[in-house]
mmCIF file with all atom_site columns, C-alpha atoms in Angstrom:
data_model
loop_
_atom_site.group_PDB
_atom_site.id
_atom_site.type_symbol
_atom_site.label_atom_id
_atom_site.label_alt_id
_atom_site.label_comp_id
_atom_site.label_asym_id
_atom_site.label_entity_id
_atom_site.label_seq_id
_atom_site.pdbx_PDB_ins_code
_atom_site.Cartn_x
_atom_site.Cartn_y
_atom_site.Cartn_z
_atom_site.occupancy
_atom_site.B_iso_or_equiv
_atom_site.pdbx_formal_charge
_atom_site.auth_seq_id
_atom_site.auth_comp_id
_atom_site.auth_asym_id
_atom_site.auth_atom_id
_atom_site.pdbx_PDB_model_num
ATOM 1   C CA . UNK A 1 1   ? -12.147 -33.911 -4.671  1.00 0.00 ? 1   UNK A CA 1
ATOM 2   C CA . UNK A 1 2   ? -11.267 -30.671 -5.914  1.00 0.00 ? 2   UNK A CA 1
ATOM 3   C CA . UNK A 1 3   ? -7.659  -29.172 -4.272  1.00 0.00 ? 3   UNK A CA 1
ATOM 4   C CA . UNK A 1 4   ? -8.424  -27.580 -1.294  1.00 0.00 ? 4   UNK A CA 1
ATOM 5   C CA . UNK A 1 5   ? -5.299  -25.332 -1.560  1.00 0.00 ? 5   UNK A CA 1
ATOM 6   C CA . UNK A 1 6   ? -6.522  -23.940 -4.764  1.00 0.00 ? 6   UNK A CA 1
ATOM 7   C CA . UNK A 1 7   ? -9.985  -23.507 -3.427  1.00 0.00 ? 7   UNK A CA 1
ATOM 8   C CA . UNK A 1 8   ? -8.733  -21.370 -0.830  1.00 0.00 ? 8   UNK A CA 1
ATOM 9   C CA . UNK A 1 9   ? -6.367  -19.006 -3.323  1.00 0.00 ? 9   UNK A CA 1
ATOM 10  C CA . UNK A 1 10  ? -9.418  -18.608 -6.061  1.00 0.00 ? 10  UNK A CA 1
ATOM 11  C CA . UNK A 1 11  ? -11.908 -18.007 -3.542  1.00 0.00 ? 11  UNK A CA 1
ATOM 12  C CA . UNK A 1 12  ? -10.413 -16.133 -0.952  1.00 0.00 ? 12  UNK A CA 1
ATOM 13  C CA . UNK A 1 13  ? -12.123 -12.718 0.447   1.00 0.00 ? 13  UNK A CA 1
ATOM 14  C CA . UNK A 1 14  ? -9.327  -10.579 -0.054  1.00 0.00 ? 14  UNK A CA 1
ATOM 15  C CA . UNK A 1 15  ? -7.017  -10.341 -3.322  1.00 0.00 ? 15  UNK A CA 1
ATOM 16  C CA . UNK A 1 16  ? -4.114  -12.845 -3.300  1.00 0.00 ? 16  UNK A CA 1
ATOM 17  C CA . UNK A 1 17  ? -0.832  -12.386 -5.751  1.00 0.00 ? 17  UNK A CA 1
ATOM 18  C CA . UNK A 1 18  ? 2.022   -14.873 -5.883  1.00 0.00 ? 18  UNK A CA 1
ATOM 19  C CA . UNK A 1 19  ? 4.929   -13.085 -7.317  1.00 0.00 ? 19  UNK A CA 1
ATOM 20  C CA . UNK A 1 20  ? 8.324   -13.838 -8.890  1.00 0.00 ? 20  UNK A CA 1
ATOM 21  C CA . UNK A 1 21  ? 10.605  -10.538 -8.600  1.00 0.00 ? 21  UNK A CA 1
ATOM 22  C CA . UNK A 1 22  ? 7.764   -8.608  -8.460  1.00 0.00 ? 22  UNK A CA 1
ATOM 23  C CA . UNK A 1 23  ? 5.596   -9.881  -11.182 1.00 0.00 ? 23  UNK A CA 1
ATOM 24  C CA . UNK A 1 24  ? 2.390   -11.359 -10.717 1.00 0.00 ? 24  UNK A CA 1
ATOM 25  C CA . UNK A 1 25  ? 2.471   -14.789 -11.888 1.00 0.00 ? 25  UNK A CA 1
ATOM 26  C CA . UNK A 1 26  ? -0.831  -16.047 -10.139 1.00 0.00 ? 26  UNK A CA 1
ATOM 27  C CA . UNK A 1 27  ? -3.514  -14.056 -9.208  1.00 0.00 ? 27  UNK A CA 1
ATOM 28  C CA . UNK A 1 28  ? -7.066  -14.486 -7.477  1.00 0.00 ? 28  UNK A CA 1
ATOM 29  C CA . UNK A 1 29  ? -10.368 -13.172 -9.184  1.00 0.00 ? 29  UNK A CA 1
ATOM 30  C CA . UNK A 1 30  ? -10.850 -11.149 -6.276  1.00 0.00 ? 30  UNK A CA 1
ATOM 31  C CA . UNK A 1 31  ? -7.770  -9.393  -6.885  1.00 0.00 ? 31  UNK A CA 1
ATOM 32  C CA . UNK A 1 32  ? -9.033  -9.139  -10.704 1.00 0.00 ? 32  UNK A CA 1
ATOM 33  C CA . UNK A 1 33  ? -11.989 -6.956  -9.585  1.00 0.00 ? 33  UNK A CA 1
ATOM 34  C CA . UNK A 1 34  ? -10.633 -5.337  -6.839  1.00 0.00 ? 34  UNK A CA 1
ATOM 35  C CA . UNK A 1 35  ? -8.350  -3.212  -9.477  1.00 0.00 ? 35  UNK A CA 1
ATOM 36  C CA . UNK A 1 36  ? -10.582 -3.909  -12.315 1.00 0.00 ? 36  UNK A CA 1
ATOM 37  C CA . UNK A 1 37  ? -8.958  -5.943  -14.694 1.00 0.00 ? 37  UNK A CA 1
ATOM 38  C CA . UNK A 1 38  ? -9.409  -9.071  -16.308 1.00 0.00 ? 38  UNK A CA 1
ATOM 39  C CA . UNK A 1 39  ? -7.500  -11.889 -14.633 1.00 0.00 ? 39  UNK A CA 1
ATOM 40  C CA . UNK A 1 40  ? -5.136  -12.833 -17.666 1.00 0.00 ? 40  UNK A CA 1
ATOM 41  C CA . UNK A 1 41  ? -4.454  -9.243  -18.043 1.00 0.00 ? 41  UNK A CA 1
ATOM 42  C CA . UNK A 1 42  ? -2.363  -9.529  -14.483 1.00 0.00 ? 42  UNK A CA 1
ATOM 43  C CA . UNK A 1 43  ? -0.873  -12.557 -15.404 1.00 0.00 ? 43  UNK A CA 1
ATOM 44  C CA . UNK A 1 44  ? 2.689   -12.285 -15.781 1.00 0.00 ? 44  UNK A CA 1
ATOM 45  C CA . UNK A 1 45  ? 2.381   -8.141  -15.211 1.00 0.00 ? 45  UNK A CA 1
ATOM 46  C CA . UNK A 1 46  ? 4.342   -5.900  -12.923 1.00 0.00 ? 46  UNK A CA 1
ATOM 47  C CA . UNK A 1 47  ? 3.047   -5.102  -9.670  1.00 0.00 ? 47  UNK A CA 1
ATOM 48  C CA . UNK A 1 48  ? 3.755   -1.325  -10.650 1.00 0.00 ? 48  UNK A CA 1
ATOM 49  C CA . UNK A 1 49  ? 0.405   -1.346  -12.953 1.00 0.00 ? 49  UNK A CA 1
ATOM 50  C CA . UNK A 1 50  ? -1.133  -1.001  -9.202  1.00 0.00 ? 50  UNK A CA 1
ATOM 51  C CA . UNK A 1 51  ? 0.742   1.976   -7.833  1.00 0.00 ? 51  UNK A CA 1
ATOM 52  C CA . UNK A 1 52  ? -0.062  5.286   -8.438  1.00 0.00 ? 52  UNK A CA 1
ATOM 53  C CA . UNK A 1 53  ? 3.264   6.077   -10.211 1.00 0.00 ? 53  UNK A CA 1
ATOM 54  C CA . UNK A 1 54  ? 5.993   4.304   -10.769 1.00 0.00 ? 54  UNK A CA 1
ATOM 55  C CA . UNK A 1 55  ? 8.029   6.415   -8.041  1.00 0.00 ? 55  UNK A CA 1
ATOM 56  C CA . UNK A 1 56  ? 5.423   5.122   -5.477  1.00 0.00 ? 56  UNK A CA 1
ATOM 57  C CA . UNK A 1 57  ? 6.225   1.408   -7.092  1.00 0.00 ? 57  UNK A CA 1
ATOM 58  C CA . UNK A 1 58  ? 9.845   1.972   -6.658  1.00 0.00 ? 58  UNK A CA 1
ATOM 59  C CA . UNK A 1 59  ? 9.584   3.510   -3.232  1.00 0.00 ? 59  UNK A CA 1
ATOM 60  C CA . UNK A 1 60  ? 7.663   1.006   -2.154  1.00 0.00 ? 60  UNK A CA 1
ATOM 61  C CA . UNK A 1 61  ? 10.200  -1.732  -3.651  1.00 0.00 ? 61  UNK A CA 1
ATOM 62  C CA . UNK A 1 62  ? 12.624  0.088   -1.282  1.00 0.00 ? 62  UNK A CA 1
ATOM 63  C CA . UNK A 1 63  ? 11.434  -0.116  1.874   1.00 0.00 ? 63  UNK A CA 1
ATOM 64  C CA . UNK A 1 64  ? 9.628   -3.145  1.725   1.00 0.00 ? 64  UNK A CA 1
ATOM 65  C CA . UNK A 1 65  ? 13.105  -5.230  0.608   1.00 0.00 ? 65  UNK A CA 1
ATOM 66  C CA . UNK A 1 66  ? 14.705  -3.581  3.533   1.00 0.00 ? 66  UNK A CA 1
ATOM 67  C CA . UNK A 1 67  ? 11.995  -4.826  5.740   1.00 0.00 ? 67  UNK A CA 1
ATOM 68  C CA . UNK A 1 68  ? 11.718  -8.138  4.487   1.00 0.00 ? 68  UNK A CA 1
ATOM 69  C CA . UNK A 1 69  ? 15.020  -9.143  5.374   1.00 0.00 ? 69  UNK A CA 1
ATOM 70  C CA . UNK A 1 70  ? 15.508  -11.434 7.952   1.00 0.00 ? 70  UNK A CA 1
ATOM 71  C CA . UNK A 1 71  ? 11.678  -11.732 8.543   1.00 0.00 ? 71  UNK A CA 1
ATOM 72  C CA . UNK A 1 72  ? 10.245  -12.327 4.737   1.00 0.00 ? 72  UNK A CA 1
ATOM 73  C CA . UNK A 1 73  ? 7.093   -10.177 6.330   1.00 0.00 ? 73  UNK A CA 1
ATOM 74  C CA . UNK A 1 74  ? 6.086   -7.001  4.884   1.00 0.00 ? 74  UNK A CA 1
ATOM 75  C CA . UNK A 1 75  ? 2.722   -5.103  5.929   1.00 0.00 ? 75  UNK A CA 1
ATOM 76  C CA . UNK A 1 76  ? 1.502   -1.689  5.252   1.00 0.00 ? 76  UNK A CA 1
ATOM 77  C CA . UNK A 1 77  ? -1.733  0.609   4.248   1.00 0.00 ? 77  UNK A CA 1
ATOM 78  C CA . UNK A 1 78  ? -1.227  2.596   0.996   1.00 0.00 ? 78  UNK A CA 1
ATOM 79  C CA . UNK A 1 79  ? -2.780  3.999   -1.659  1.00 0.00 ? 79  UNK A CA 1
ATOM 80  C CA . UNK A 1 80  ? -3.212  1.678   -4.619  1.00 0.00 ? 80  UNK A CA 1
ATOM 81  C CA . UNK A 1 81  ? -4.399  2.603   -8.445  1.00 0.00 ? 81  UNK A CA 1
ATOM 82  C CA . UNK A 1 82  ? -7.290  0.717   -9.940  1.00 0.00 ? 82  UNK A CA 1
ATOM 83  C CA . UNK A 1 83  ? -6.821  0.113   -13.950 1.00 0.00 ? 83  UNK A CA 1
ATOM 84  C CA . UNK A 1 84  ? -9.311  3.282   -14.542 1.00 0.00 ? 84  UNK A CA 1
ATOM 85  C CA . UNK A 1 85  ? -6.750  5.179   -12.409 1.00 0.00 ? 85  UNK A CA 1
ATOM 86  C CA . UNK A 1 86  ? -9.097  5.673   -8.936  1.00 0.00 ? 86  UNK A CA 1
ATOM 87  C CA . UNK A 1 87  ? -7.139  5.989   -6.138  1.00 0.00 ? 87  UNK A CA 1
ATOM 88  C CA . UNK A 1 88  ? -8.435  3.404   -2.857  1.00 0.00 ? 88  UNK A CA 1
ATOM 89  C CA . UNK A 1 89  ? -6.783  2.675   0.307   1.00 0.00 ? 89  UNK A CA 1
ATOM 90  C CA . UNK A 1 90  ? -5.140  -1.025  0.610   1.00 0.00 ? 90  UNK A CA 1
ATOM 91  C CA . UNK A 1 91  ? -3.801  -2.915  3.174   1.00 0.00 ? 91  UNK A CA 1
ATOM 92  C CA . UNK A 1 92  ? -1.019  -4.549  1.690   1.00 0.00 ? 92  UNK A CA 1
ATOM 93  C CA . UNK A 1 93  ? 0.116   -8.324  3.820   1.00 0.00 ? 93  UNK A CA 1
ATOM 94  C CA . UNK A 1 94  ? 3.512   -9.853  2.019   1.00 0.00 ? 94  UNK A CA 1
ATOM 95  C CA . UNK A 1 95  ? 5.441   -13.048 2.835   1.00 0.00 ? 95  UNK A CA 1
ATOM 96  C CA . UNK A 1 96  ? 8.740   -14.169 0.829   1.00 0.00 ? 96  UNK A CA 1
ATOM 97  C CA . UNK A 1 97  ? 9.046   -17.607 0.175   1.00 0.00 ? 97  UNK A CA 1
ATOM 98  C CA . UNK A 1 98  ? 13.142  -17.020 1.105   1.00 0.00 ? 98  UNK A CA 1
ATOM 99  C CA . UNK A 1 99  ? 13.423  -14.153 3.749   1.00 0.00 ? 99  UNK A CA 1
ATOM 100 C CA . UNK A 1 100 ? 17.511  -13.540 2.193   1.00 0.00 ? 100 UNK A CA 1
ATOM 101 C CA . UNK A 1 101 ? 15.904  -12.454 -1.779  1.00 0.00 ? 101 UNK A CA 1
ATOM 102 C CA . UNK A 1 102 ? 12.075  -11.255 -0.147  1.00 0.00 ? 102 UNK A CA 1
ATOM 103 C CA . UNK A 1 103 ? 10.680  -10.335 -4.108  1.00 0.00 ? 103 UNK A CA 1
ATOM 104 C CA . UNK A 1 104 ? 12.294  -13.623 -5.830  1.00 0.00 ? 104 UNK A CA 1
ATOM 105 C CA . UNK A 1 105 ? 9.192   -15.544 -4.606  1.00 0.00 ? 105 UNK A CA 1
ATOM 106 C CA . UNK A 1 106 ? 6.602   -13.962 -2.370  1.00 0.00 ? 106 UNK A CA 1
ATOM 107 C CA . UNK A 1 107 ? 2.603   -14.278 -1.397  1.00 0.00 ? 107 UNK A CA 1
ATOM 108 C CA . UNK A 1 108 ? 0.725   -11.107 -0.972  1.00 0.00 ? 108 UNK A CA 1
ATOM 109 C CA . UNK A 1 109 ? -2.270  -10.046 0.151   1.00 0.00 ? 109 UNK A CA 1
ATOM 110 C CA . UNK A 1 110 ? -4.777  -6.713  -0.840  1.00 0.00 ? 110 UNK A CA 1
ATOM 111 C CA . UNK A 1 111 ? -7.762  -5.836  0.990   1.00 0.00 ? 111 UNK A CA 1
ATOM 112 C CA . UNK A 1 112 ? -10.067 -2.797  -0.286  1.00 0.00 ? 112 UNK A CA 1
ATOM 113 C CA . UNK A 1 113 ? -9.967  -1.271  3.051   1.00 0.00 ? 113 UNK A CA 1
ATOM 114 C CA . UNK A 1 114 ? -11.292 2.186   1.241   1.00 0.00 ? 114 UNK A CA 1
ATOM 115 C CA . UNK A 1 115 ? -15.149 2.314   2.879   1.00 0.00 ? 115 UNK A CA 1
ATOM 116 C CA . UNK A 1 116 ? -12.883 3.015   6.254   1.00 0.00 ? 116 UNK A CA 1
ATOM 117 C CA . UNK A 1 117 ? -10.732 5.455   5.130   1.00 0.00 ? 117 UNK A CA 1
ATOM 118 C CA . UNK A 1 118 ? -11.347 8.444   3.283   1.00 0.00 ? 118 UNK A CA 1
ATOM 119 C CA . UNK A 1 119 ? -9.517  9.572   0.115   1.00 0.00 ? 119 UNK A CA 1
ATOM 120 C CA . UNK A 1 120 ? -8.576  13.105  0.134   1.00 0.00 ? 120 UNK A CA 1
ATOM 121 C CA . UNK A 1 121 ? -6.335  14.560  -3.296  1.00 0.00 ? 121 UNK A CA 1
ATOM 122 C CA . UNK A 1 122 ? -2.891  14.128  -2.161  1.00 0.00 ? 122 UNK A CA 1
ATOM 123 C CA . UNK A 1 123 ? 0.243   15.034  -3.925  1.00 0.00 ? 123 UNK A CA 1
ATOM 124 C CA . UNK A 1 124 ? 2.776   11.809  -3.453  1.00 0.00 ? 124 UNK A CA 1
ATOM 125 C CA . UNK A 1 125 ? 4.641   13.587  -0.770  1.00 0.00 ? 125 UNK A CA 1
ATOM 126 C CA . UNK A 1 126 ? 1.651   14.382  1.194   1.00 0.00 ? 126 UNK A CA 1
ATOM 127 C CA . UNK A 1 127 ? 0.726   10.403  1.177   1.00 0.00 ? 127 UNK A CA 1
ATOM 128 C CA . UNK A 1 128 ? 4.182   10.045  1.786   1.00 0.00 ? 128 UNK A CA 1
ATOM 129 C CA . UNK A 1 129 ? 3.654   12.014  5.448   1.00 0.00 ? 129 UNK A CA 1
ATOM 130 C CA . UNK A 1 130 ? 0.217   11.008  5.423   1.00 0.00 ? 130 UNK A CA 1
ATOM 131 C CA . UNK A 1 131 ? 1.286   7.263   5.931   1.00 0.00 ? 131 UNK A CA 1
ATOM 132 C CA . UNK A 1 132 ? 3.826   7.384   7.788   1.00 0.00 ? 132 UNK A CA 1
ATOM 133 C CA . UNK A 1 133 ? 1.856   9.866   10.848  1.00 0.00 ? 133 UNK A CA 1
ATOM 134 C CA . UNK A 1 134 ? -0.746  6.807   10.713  1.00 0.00 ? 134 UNK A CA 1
ATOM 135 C CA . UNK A 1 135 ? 2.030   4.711   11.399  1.00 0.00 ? 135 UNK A CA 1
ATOM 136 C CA . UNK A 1 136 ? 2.725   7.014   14.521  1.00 0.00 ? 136 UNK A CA 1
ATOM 137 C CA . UNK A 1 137 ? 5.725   7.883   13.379  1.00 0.00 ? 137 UNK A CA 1
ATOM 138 C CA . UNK A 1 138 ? 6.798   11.743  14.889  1.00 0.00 ? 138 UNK A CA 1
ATOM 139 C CA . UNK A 1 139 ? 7.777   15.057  12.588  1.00 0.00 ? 139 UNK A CA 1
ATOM 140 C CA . UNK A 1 140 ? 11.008  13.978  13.506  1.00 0.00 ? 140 UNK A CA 1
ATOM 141 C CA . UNK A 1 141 ? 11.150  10.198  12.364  1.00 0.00 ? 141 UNK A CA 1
ATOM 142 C CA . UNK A 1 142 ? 9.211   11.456  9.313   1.00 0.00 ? 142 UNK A CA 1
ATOM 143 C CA . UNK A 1 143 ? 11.868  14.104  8.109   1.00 0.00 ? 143 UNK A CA 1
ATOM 144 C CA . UNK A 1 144 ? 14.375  11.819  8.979   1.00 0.00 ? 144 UNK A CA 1
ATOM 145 C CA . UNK A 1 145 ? 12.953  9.457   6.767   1.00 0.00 ? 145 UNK A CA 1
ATOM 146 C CA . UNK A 1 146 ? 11.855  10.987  3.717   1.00 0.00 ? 146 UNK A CA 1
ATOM 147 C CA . UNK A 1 147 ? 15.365  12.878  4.111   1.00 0.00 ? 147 UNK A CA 1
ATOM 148 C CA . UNK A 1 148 ? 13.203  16.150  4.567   1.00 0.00 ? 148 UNK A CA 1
ATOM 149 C CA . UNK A 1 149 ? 13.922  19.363  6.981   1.00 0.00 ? 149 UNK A CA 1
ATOM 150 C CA . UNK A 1 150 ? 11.519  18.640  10.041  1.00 0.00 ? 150 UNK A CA 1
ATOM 151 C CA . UNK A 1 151 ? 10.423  22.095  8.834   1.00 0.00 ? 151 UNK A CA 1
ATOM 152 C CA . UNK A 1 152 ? 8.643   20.628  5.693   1.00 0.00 ? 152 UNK A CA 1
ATOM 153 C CA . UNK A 1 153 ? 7.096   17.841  6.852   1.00 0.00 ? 153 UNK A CA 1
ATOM 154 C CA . UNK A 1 154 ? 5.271   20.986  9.344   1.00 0.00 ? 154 UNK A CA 1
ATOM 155 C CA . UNK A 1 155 ? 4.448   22.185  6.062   1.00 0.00 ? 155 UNK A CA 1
ATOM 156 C CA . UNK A 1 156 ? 2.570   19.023  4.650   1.00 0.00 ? 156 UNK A CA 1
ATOM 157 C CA . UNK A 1 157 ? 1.026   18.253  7.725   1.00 0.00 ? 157 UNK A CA 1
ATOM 158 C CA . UNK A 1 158 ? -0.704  21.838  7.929   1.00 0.00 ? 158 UNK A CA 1
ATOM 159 C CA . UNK A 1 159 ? -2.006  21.424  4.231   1.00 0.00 ? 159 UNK A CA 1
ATOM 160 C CA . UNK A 1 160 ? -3.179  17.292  5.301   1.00 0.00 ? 160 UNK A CA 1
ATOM 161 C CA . UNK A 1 161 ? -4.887  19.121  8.115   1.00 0.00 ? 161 UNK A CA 1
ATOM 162 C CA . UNK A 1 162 ? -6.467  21.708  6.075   1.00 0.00 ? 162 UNK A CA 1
ATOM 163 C CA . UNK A 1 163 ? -7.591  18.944  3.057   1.00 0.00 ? 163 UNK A CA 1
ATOM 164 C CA . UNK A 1 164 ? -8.748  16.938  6.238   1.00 0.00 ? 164 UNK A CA 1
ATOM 165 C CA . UNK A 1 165 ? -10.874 19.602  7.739   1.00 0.00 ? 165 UNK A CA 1
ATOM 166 C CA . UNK A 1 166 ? -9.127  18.648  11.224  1.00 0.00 ? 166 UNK A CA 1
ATOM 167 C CA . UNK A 1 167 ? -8.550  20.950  14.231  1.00 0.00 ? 167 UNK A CA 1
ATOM 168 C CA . UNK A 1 168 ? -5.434  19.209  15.579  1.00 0.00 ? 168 UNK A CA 1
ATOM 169 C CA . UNK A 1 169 ? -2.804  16.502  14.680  1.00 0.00 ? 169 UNK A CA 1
ATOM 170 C CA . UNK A 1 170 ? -5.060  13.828  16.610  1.00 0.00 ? 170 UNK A CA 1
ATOM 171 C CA . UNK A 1 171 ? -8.127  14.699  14.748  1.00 0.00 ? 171 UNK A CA 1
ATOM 172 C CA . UNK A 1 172 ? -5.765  14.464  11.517  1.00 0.00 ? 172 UNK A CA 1
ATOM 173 C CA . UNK A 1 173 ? -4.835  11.221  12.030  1.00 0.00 ? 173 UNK A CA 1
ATOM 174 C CA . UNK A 1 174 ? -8.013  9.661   12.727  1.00 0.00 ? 174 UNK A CA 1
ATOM 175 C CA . UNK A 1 175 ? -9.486  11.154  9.385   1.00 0.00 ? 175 UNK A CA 1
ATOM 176 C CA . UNK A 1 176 ? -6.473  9.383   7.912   1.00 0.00 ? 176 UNK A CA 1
ATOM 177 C CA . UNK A 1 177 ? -7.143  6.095   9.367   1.00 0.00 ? 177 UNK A CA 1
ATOM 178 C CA . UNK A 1 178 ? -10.618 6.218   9.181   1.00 0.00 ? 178 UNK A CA 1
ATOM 179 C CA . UNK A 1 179 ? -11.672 6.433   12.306  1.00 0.00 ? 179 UNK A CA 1
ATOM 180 C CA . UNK A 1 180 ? -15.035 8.118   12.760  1.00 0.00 ? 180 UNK A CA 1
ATOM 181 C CA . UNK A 1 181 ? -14.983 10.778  14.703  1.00 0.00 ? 181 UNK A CA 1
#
């Protein structure tokens, strides 16, 4: 009988990564596709070869340590990079194997969640804002941060809402979350 544990990581519905200091050391071929390479190619490759820059990778490294600790959780929705450089929406699930170092040894998940959410051209500050109002964070907690003037984030949320065709800041933030309107 074939091992039912590696059934369920090759043949899972959504890409799966298992990660040593942010390196993929095992991947699914559903994770393969999803970014379109071939499954050696991720083998033993930084997770940065999925973010749109490597600020975005570093960011990202930032944030998610500092919520890791304690927990070894990590979830968000961001923008990912696919290996012929589109741009799709991914909802990103993490879990550390040892909450105290979260990227020594960690599980993640990627789901394609781009069908429900629209991709408009965004600078990486205007993702930056656009993420964190889905979040339901305020103009406040934004600025405060992205270490921004309250001021700018105004700024990037009038140009979002412009890109996004929306009326008003609720109407904004379903466009960014997909939610049809």
């Amino acid at each position: 009988m074939e091992d039912l544990a590696a059934l369920a990581f090759d043949y899972a519905p959504v890409g799966l990564a298992f990660t040593e200091n942010r390196e993929i050391r095992r991947c699914n071929p559903r994770l393969a596709e999803m970014f379109g390479y071939p499954l050696d190619a991720l083998t033993d490759a930084s997770l940065s070869i999925l973010y749109p820059s490597s600020e975005e990778f570093l960011h990202i490294g930032r944030v998610g340590v500092a919520a890791m600790k304690g927990t070894g959780r990590y979830r968000d929705e961001r923008i990912m990079r696919r290996k012929d450089g589109q741009l799709f929406w991914c909802r990103v699930r993490g879990q550390s194997l040892d909450p105290e170092a979260p990227f020594a040894r960690a599980v993640w998940s990627f789901a394609d969640i781009s069908e429900d959410r629209p991709l408009a051209v965004m600078s990486l500050r205007e993702r930056q804002v656009a993420k964190l109002l889905a979040e339901g964070n305020t103009t406040k907690e934004i600025a405060r941060l992205l270490d921004l003037s309250p001021r700018t984030i105004e700024v990037h949320r009038a140009r979002l809402m412009k890109k996004f065709s929306a009326r008003n800041s609720l109407e904004l933030i379903a466009h960014i979350a997909g939610i049809p309107l």
